[in-house]
Short mmCIF file of C-alpha atoms and ligand atoms in Angstrom, two decimals:
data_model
loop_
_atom_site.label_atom_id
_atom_site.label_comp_id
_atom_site.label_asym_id
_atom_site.label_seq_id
_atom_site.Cartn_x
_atom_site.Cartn_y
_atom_site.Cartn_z
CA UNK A 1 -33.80 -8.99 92.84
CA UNK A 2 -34.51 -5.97 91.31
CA UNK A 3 -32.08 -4.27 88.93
CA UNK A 4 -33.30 -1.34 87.67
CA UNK A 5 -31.08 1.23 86.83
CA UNK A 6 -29.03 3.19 89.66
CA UNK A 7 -28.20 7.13 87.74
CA UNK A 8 -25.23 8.98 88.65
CA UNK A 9 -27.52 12.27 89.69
CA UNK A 10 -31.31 12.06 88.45
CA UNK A 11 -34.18 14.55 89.21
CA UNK A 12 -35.48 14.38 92.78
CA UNK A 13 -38.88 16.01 93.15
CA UNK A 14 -40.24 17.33 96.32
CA UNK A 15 -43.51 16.84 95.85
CA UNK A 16 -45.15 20.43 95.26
CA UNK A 17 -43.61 21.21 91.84
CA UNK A 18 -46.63 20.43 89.78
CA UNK A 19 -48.66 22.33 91.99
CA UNK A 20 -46.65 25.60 90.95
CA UNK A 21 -46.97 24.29 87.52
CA UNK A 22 -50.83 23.52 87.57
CA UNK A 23 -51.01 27.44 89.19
CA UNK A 24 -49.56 28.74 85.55
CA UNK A 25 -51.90 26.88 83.38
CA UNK A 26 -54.80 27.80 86.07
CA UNK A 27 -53.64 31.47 85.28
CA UNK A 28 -52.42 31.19 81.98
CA UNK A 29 -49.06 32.29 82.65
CA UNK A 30 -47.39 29.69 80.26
CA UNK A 31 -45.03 32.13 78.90
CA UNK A 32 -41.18 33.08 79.64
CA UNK A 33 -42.41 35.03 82.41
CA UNK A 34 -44.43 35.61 84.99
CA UNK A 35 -45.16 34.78 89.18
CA UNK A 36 -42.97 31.35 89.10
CA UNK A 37 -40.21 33.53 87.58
CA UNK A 38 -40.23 36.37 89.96
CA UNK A 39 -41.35 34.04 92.79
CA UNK A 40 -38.16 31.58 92.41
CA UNK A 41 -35.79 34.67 91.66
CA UNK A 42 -36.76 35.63 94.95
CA UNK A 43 -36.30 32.31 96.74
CA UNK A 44 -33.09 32.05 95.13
CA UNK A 45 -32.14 35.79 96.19
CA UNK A 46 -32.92 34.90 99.67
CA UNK A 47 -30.89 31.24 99.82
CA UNK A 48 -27.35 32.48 98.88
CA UNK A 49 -28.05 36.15 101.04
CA UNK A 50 -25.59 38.93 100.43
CA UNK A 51 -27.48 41.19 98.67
CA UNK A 52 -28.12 38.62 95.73
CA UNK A 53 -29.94 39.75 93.28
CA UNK A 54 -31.06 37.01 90.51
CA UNK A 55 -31.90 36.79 86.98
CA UNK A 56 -33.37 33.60 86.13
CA UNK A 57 -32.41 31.79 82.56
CA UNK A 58 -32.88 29.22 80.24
CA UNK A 59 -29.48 27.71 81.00
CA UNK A 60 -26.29 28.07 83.01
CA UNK A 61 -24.74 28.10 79.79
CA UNK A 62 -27.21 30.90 78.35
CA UNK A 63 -26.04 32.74 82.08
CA UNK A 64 -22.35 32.38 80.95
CA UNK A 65 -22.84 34.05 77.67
CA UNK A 66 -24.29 37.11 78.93
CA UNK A 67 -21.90 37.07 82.02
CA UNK A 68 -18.97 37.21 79.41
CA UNK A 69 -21.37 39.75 77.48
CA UNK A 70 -21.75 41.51 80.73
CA UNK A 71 -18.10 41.72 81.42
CA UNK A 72 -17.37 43.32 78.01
CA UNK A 73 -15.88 40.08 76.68
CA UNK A 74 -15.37 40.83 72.64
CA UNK A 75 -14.00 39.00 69.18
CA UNK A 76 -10.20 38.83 69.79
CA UNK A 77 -10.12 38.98 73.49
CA UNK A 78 -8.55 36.55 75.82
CA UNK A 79 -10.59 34.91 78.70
CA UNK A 80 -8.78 32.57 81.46
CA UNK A 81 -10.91 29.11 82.26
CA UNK A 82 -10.48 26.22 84.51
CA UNK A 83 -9.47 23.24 82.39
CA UNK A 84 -11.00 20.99 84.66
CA UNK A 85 -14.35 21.46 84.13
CA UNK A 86 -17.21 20.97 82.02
CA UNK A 87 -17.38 22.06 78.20
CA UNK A 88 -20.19 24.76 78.97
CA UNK A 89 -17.58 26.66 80.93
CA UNK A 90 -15.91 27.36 78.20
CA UNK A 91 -18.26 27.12 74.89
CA UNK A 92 -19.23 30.69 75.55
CA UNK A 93 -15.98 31.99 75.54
CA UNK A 94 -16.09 30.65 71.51
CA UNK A 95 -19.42 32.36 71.21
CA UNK A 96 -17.86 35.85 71.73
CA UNK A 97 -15.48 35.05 69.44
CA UNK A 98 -12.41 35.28 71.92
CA UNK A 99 -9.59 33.01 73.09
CA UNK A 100 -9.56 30.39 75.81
CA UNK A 101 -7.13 30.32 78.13
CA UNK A 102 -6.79 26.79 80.20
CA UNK A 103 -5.54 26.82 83.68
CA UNK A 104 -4.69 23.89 85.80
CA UNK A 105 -6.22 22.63 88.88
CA UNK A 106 -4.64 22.37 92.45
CA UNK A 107 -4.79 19.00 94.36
CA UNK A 108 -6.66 19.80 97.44
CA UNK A 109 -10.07 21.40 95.72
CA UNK A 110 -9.15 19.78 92.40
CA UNK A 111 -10.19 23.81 91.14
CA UNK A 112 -8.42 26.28 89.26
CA UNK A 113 -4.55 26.19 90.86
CA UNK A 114 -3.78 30.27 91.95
CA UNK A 115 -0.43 29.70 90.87
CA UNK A 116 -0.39 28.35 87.44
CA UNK A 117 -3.40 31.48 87.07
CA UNK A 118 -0.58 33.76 88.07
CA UNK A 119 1.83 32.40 85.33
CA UNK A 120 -0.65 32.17 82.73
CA UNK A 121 -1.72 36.14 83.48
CA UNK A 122 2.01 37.03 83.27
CA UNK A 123 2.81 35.45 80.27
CA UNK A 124 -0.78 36.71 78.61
CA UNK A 125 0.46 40.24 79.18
CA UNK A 126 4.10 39.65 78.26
CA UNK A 127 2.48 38.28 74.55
CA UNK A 128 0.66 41.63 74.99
CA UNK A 129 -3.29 40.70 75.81
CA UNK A 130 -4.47 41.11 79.48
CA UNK A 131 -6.93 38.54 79.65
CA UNK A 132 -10.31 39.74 80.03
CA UNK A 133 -12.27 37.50 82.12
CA UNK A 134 -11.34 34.47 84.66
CA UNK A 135 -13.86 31.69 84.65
CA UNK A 136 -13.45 29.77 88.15
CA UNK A 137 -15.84 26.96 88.42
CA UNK A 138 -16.34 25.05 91.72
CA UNK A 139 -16.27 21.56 90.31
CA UNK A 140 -18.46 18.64 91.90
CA UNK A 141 -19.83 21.35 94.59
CA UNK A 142 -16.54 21.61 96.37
CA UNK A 143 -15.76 25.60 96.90
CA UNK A 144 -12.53 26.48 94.78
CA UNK A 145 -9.84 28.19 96.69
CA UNK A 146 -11.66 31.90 96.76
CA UNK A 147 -9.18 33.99 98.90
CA UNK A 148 -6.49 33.56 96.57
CA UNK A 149 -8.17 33.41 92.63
CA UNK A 150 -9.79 36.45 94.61
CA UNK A 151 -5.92 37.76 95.31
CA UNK A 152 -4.57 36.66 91.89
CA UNK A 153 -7.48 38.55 90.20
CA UNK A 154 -7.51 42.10 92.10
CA UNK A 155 -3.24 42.08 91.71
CA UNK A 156 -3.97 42.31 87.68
CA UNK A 157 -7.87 44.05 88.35
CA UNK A 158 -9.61 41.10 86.31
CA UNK A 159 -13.02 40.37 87.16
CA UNK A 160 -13.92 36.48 87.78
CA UNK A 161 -16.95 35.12 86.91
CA UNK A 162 -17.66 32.17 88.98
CA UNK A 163 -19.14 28.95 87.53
CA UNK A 164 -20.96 27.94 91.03
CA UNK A 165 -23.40 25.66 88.03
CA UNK A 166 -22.58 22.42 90.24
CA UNK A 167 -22.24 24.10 93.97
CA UNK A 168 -25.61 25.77 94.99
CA UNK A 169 -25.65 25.22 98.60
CA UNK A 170 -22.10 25.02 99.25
CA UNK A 171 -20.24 27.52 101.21
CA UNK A 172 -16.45 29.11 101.80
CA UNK A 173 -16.05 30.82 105.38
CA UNK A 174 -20.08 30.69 105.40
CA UNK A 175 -20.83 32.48 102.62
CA UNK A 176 -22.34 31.03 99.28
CA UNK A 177 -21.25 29.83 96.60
CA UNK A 178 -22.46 31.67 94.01
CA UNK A 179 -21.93 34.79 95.19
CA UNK A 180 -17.87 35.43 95.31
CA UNK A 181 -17.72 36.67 91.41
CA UNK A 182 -17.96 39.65 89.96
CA UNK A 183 -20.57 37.49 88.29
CA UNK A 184 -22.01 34.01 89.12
CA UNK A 185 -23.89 31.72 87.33
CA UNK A 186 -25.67 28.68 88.82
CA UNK A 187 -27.64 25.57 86.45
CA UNK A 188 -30.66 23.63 86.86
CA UNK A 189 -30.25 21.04 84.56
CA UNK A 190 -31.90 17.47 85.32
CA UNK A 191 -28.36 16.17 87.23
CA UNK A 192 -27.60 19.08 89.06
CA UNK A 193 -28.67 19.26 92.96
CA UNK A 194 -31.96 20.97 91.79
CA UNK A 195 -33.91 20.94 88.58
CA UNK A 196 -36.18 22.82 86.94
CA UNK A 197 -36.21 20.20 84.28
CA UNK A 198 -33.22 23.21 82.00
CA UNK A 199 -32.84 26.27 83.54
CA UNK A 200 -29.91 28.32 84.81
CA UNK A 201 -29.68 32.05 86.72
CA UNK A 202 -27.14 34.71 86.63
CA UNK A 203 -26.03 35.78 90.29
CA UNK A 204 -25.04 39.80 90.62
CA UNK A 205 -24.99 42.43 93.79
CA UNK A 206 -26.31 45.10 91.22
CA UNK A 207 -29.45 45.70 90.44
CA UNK A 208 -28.79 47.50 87.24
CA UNK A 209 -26.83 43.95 85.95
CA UNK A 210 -29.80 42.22 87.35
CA UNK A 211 -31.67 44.69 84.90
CA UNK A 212 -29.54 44.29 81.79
CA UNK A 213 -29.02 40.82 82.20
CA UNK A 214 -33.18 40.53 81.71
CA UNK A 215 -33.45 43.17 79.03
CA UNK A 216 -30.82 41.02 76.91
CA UNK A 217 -32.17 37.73 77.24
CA UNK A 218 -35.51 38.72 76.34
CA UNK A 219 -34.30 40.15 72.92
CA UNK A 220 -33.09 43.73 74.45
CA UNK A 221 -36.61 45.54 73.23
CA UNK A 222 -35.92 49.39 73.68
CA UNK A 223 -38.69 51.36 75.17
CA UNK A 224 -40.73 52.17 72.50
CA UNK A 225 -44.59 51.26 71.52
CA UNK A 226 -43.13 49.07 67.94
CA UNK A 227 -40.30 46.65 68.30
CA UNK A 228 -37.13 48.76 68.40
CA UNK A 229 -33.61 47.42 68.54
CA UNK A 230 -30.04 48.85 69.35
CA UNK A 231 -28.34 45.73 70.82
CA UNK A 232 -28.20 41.93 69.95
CA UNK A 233 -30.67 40.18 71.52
CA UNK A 234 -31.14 36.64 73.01
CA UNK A 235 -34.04 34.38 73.88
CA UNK A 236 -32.48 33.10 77.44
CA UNK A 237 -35.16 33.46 79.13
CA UNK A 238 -36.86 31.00 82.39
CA UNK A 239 -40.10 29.77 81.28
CA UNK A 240 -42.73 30.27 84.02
CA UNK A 241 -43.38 26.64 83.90
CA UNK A 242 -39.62 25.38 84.74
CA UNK A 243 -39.66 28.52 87.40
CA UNK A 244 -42.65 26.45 88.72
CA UNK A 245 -40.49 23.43 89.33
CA UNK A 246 -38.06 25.53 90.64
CA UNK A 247 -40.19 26.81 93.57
CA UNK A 248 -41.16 23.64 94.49
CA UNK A 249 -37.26 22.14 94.22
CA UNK A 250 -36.43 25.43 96.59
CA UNK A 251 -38.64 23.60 99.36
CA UNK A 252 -36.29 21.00 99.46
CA UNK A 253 -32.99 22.39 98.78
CA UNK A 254 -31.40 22.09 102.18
CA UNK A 255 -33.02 18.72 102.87
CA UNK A 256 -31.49 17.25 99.33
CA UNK A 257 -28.00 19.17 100.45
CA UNK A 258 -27.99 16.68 103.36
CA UNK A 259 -28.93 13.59 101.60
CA UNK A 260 -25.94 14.52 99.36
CA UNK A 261 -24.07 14.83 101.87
CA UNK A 262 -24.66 11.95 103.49
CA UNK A 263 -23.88 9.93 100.20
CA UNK A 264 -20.72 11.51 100.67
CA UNK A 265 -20.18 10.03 103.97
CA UNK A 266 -21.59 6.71 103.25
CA UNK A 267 -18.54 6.53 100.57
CA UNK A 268 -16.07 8.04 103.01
CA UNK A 269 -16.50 5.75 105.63
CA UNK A 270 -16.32 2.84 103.32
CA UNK A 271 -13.15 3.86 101.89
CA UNK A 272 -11.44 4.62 104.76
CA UNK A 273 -10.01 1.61 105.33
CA UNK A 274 -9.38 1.10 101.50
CA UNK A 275 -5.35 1.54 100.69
CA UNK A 276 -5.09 3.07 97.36
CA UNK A 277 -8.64 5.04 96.99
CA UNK A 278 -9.00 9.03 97.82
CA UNK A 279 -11.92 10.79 98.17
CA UNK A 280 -12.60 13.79 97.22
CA UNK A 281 -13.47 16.11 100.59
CA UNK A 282 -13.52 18.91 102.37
CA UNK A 283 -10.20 20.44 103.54
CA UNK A 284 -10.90 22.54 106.84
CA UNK A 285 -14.17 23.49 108.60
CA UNK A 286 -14.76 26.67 106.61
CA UNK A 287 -15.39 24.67 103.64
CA UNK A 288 -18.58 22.90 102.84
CA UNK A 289 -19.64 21.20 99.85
CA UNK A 290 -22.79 20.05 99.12
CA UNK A 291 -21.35 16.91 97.85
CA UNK A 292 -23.19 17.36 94.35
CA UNK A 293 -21.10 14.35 92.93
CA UNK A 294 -18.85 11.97 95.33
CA UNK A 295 -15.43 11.42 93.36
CA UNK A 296 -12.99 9.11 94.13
CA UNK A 297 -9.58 9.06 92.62
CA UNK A 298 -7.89 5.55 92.67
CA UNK A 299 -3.95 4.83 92.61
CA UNK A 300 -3.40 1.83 90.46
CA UNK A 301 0.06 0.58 91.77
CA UNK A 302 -1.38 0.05 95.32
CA UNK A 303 -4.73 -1.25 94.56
CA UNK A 304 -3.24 -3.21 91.66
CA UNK A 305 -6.75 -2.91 89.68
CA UNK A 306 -8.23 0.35 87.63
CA UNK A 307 -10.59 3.16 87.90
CA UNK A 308 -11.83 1.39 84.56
CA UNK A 309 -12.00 -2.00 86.39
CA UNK A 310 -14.23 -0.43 89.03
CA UNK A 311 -16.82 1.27 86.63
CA UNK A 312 -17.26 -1.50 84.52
CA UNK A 313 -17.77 -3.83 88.03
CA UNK A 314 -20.84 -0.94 88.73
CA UNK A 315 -21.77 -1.34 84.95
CA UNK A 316 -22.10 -4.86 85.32
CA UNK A 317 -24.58 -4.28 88.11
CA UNK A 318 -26.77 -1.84 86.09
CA UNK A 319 -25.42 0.77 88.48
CA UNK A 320 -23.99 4.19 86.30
CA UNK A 321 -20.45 5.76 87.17
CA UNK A 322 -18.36 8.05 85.11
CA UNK A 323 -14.50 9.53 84.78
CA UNK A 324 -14.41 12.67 85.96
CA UNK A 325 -14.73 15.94 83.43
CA UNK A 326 -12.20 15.73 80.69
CA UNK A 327 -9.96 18.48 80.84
CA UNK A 328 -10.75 21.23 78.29
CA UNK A 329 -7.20 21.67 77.16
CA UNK A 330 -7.41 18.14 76.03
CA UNK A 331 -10.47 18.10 74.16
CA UNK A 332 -10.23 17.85 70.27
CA UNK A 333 -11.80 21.31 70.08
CA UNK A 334 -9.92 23.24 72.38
CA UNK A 335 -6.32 21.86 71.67
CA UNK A 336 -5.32 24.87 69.64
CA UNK A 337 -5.85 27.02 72.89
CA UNK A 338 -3.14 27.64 75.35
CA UNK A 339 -2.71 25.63 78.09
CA UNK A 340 -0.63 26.72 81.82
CA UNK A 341 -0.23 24.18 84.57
CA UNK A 342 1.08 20.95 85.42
CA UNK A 343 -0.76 17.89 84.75
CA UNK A 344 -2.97 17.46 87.81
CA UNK A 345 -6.31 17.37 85.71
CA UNK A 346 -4.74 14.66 83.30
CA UNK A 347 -4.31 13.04 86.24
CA UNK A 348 -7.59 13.40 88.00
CA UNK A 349 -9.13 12.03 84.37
CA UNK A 350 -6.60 9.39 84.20
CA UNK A 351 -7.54 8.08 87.48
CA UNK A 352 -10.90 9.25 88.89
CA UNK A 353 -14.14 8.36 89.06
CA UNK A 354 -17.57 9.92 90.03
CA UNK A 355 -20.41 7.44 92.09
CA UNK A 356 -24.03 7.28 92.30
CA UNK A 357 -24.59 10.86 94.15
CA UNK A 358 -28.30 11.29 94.41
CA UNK A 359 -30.28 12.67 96.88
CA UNK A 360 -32.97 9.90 95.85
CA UNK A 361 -30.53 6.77 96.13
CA UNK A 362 -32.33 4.12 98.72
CA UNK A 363 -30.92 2.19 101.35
CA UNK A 364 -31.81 -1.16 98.83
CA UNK A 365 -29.56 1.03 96.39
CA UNK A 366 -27.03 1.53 98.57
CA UNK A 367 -26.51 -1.75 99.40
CA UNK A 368 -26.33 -3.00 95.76
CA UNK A 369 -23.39 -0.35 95.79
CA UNK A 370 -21.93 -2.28 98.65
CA UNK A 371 -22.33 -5.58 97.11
CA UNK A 372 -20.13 -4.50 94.20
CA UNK A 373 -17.64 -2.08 96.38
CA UNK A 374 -17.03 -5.71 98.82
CA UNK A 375 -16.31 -7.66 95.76
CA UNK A 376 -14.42 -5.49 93.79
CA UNK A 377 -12.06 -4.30 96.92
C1 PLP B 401 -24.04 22.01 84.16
C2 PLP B 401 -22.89 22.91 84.07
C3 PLP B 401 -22.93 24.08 83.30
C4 PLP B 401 -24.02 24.40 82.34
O1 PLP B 401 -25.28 24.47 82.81
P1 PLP B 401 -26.53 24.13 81.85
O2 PLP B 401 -27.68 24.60 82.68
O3 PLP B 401 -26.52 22.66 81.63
O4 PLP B 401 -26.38 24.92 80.60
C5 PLP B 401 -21.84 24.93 83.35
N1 PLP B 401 -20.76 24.65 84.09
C6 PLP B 401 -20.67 23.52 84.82
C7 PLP B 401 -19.46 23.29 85.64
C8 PLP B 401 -21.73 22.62 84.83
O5 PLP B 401 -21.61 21.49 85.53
#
């Protein structure tokens, strides 16, 4: 039988990415800019609507930075971040030279909890720093609760700049992920629902940020005939050969959304029946997830065997799972930063797990799933 190796999330490719690619060496556009660039800003700026306009990047990470740049974030300031989350949320936050702040999640979205944001805003100001910035992050493609961060954040006027890295494609009361922040950033690294190999884009209504956010990732030249400097300058930049893989990954977008998806519902339906195993899902009809990563979180004392028992049963079966993000306040590097909330995160980590998501997995895959899910359960 075989047994090759079943990923978590790998790269799915259409199948006319290396044309776009071959049409940049054809035309010598094999440079950090150029007609894949501007073509796949416009593809994006057209998929998420609402006036998008797109500035593609080298990383979500490198589209973080300059968000925080963007939104005036400076050395000493204070910037609120979902615990729950990956590290490259919060990394640039360190690069500014400011202060993490980590905020619980809520149990139905598993995103940043409103309430605990509240709290953590009051007591900020009471120590005498309004924070600065409020980094929500739609975790595993499932839409955080936007109506009230949204609330929370226009009571104390702080803008949010939404991590939508893992969500492209999902939606909140039909509109896109992506585009609820003051800022948004989206990734395209090789696990996330589209790749362009590393790649990321900022997400803005304004043109002039759109503008800006392109001047300072490609080393904020001023206009002038020599090389003339008066801001710090990055090197975030798409390459017009990633951008190439990115048009072709655009093709298939939707069509991957709904294999997702349908992972997702292959899982649900198994564990239905299952006492003791939740699955992560939508909560009402106005959400939609794309179902980047299926979670589920598993209660011990009914199913009398671990999370840990489970992934190691997959590992023994060449097939990958993993625990689900480690919160940030609990990470070696950020345990000096404040922390507001309860312990739902700890408890998602504690107890959750994330399964084979891709949009590539086979029905021979599938059933190798199966085969360990019947024994183990
Ligand atoms: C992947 C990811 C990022 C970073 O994106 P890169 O393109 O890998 O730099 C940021 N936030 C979250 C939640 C992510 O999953």
């Amino acid at each position: 039988m075989n047994n090759s190796k079943i990923w978590l999330s790998s790269p799915h490719m259409g199948g006319n990415e290396q044309q776009f690619v071959n049409e940049a060496f054809e035309t010598n556009w094999v440079a950090p800019l150029g007609p894949n660039v501007t073509g796949f800003e416009t593809d994006l700026e057209a998929f998420l609507g609402s006036d998008s306009q797109i500035a593609a990047l080298s990383s979500g990470t490198a589209a973080i930075h300059l968000g925080l740049i963007l939104l005036d974030v400076q050395a000493g300031d204070e910037v609120i971040c979902q615990s729950f989350t990956f590290s490259a949320s919060a990394n640039p936050i360190l690069y500014q030279g400011a202060t993490p702040i980590f905020v619980d999640s809520e149990e139905e979205t598993w995103n940043m909890c409103p309430i605990a944001l509240e709290e953590a805003i009051i007591n900020r100001i009471e120590k005498g720093k309004k924070p600065k910035v409020i980094i929500a992050v739609h975790l595993y493609g499932m839409p955080f609760k936007v109506k009230e961060i949204r609330a929370v954040a226009n009571k104390y006027q702080i803008p949010i700049l939404e991590d939508s890295a893992e969500a492209l494609g999902s939606t909140y009361h039909g509109q896109k992920c992506g585009t609820f922040g003051d800022i948004g950033i989206l990734s395209f690294n090789g696990n996330k629902i589209i790749t362009t190999s590393g790649g990321g884009a900022l997400v803005t209504k304004s043109k002039e940020v759109k503008n800006k956010t392109v001047f300072l990732a490609t080393q904020a030249r001023d206009n002038a005939p020599h090389y003339q400097h008066s801001h710090i300058g990055y090197n975030y930049r798409l390459s017009n050969i990633s951008a190439g893989i990115g048009r072709g990954q655009m093709q298939v977008l939707e069509k991957h959304i709904g294999l997702r998806r349908s992972m997702h519902q292959f899982y649900h339906d198994y564990f239905e029946t299952i006492q003791g195993v939740t699955v992560l899902k939508e909560s009402n009809e106005n959400i939609y997830s794309n179902h980047w990563l299926s979670c589920i979180v598993i209660d011990a004392n009914v199913l009398g065997k671990t999370t840990e028992d489970l992934r190691l049963a997959l590992e023994a079966e060449n097939i990958e799972s993993r625990p689900l993000w480690k919160p940030m306040h609990l990470q070696p590097i950020f345990l000096i930063y404040p922390y507001y909330g309860k312990s739902v995160s700890e408890n998602l980590f504690a107890n959750g797990l994330c399964l084979p998501s891709g949009s590539n997995l086979s029905e021979n895959e599938r059933n190798r799933i199966l085969n360990v899910f019947n024994r183990f359960f």
